[in-house]
mmCIF file of C-alpha atoms in Angstrom:
data_model
loop_
_atom_site.group_PDB
_atom_site.id
_atom_site.type_symbol
_atom_site.label_atom_id
_atom_site.label_comp_id
_atom_site.label_asym_id
_atom_site.label_seq_id
_atom_site.Cartn_x
_atom_site.Cartn_y
_atom_site.Cartn_z
ATOM 1 C CA MET O 10 0.000 0.000 0.000
ATOM 2 C CA THR O 11 1.101 3.563 -0.671
ATOM 3 C CA ASP O 12 0.708 6.321 1.936
ATOM 4 C CA TYR O 13 -0.028 9.766 0.504
ATOM 5 C CA VAL O 14 -1.788 13.076 0.952
ATOM 6 C CA ILE O 15 -3.450 14.632 -2.066
ATOM 7 C CA ASN O 16 -5.635 17.655 -2.783
ATOM 8 C CA ILE O 17 -8.875 17.029 -4.659
ATOM 9 C CA GLU O 18 -7.836 19.624 -7.270
ATOM 10 C CA ASP O 19 -4.827 17.443 -8.130
ATOM 11 C CA VAL O 20 -7.116 14.548 -9.116
ATOM 12 C CA GLU O 21 -8.459 14.522 -12.679
ATOM 13 C CA PRO O 22 -12.210 14.007 -13.150
ATOM 14 C CA ALA O 23 -12.980 10.420 -14.156
ATOM 15 C CA PRO O 24 -14.371 9.930 -17.662
ATOM 16 C CA VAL O 25 -17.755 8.504 -16.614
ATOM 17 C CA GLU O 26 -20.649 8.492 -19.048
ATOM 18 C CA LEU O 27 -24.400 8.034 -19.188
ATOM 19 C CA LYS O 28 -23.886 4.358 -20.072
ATOM 20 C CA ASP O 29 -22.079 4.018 -16.704
ATOM 21 C CA GLY O 30 -25.188 5.286 -14.879
ATOM 22 C CA TRP O 31 -23.967 8.859 -14.354
ATOM 23 C CA SER O 32 -25.476 12.055 -15.731
ATOM 24 C CA ASN O 33 -23.821 15.518 -15.644
ATOM 25 C CA ILE O 34 -21.285 14.989 -12.831
ATOM 26 C CA ASP O 35 -17.662 15.658 -11.887
ATOM 27 C CA ILE O 36 -16.322 12.611 -10.052
ATOM 28 C CA ARG O 37 -12.779 12.329 -8.721
ATOM 29 C CA PHE O 38 -11.501 9.047 -7.307
ATOM 30 C CA VAL O 39 -9.085 10.124 -4.566
ATOM 31 C CA VAL O 40 -8.420 6.716 -2.997
ATOM 32 C CA ASP O 41 -8.754 3.747 -5.341
ATOM 33 C CA GLU O 42 -6.800 0.639 -6.197
ATOM 34 C CA LYS O 43 -4.795 2.427 -8.887
ATOM 35 C CA ARG O 44 -3.643 5.231 -6.604
ATOM 36 C CA SER O 45 -3.465 3.491 -3.191
ATOM 37 C CA GLY O 46 -3.100 -0.185 -4.023
ATOM 38 C CA SER O 47 -6.032 -1.015 -1.733
ATOM 39 C CA LYS O 48 -8.729 -3.378 -2.993
ATOM 40 C CA GLU O 49 -10.816 -2.858 0.163
ATOM 41 C CA VAL O 50 -11.421 0.919 0.123
ATOM 42 C CA CYS O 51 -12.513 3.407 -2.525
ATOM 43 C CA PHE O 52 -13.126 7.092 -1.687
ATOM 44 C CA TRP O 53 -14.307 9.755 -4.098
ATOM 45 C CA ARG O 54 -15.850 13.215 -4.366
ATOM 46 C CA VAL O 55 -18.725 13.980 -6.724
ATOM 47 C CA VAL O 56 -20.257 17.285 -7.773
ATOM 48 C CA PHE O 57 -23.697 16.854 -9.334
ATOM 49 C CA LYS O 58 -24.755 19.771 -11.524
ATOM 50 C CA PRO O 59 -28.423 20.860 -11.269
ATOM 51 C CA GLY O 60 -30.643 17.960 -12.331
ATOM 52 C CA ALA O 61 -27.725 15.476 -12.387
ATOM 53 C CA LYS O 62 -28.140 11.944 -11.089
ATOM 54 C CA HIS O 63 -26.633 8.539 -10.466
ATOM 55 C CA PHE O 64 -29.048 5.886 -11.641
ATOM 56 C CA LYS O 65 -30.179 2.838 -9.661
ATOM 57 C CA HIS O 66 -27.331 0.408 -9.055
ATOM 58 C CA ARG O 67 -25.873 -1.858 -6.373
ATOM 59 C CA HIS O 68 -22.493 -2.877 -5.014
ATOM 60 C CA THR O 69 -22.556 -6.625 -4.442
ATOM 61 C CA ASN O 70 -19.398 -6.751 -2.299
ATOM 62 C CA SER O 71 -19.257 -3.363 -0.583
ATOM 63 C CA ASP O 72 -21.073 -1.153 1.905
ATOM 64 C CA GLU O 73 -21.249 2.522 0.912
ATOM 65 C CA VAL O 74 -21.262 5.692 2.984
ATOM 66 C CA ILE O 75 -22.341 8.995 1.417
ATOM 67 C CA TYR O 76 -21.590 12.277 3.197
ATOM 68 C CA PHE O 77 -23.509 15.305 1.915
ATOM 69 C CA ILE O 78 -21.323 18.431 1.813
ATOM 70 C CA ARG O 79 -23.618 20.943 0.095
ATOM 71 C CA GLY O 80 -26.876 21.067 -1.810
ATOM 72 C CA ARG O 81 -30.041 19.004 -1.531
ATOM 73 C CA ALA O 82 -30.501 15.472 -2.838
ATOM 74 C CA ALA O 83 -33.017 12.714 -3.267
ATOM 75 C CA SER O 84 -31.150 9.717 -1.869
ATOM 76 C CA GLY O 85 -32.790 6.364 -2.357
ATOM 77 C CA ALA O 86 -32.128 2.840 -1.158
ATOM 78 C CA GLY O 87 -34.282 -0.258 -1.536
ATOM 79 C CA ASP O 88 -37.846 1.003 -1.950
ATOM 80 C CA LYS O 89 -37.406 4.255 -0.006
ATOM 81 C CA GLU O 90 -36.276 7.730 -1.103
ATOM 82 C CA THR O 91 -35.445 10.497 1.372
ATOM 83 C CA GLU O 92 -34.265 14.079 1.115
ATOM 84 C CA ALA O 93 -30.645 14.628 2.166
ATOM 85 C CA LYS O 94 -28.895 17.932 2.856
ATOM 86 C CA ALA O 95 -25.479 19.181 3.942
ATOM 87 C CA GLY O 96 -24.266 17.351 7.032
ATOM 88 C CA ASP O 97 -26.358 14.211 6.438
ATOM 89 C CA VAL O 98 -24.807 10.759 6.098
ATOM 90 C CA HIS O 99 -26.452 7.884 4.225
ATOM 91 C CA PHE O 100 -25.225 4.349 4.947
ATOM 92 C CA ILE O 101 -26.088 1.757 2.282
ATOM 93 C CA SER O 102 -25.577 -1.951 2.957
ATOM 94 C CA LYS O 103 -23.927 -4.062 0.279
ATOM 95 C CA ASN O 104 -26.225 -5.461 -2.396
ATOM 96 C CA THR O 105 -28.882 -2.775 -1.770
ATOM 97 C CA ILE O 106 -30.198 -0.994 -4.863
ATOM 98 C CA HIS O 107 -29.619 2.739 -4.428
ATOM 99 C CA TRP O 108 -29.560 6.018 -6.370
ATOM 100 C CA LEU O 109 -28.961 9.740 -5.945
ATOM 101 C CA ARG O 110 -30.078 12.893 -7.717
ATOM 102 C CA ASN O 111 -29.617 16.626 -7.293
ATOM 103 C CA MET O 112 -33.010 18.151 -6.437
ATOM 104 C CA GLU O 113 -31.901 21.740 -7.045
ATOM 105 C CA GLN O 114 -32.373 23.618 -10.302
ATOM 106 C CA ASP O 115 -29.669 26.233 -9.702
ATOM 107 C CA GLU O 116 -27.248 24.779 -7.129
ATOM 108 C CA ASP O 117 -24.634 22.017 -7.258
ATOM 109 C CA LEU O 118 -24.807 18.998 -4.972
ATOM 110 C CA GLU O 119 -21.473 17.890 -3.515
ATOM 111 C CA VAL O 120 -20.911 14.560 -1.768
ATOM 112 C CA CYS O 121 -18.027 12.369 -0.680
ATOM 113 C CA CYS O 122 -18.453 8.612 -0.818
ATOM 114 C CA LEU O 123 -16.671 5.632 0.630
ATOM 115 C CA LEU O 124 -16.956 2.001 -0.466
ATOM 116 C CA TYR O 125 -15.649 -0.571 1.964
ATOM 117 C CA THR O 126 -15.232 -4.225 1.048
ATOM 118 C CA SER O 127 -14.655 -6.595 3.941
#
């Protein structure tokens, strides 16, 4: 494993596309296998432009934690959708279908996410 400190501005946005389940976002993988060598942890920051979303999906081997930094989101898991705002944390158990969308029309949504595989 590699130890490091990095600023989010030094990480290039990942080239994700609509076919990957993302729409109108800036996602930067800060801690991933390529950068850290860890297969157990992935940490990233996402900025969702107004109306942007991450479509329904699941992680079969990992729990996910989403921390809401700014904006207002519809955060769904299973058959339930709730409103999330800055300061909220959403924990999603592995293999749970979940999604996220920016509810604002004129403000970005910013979140940090962590996948943990045990």
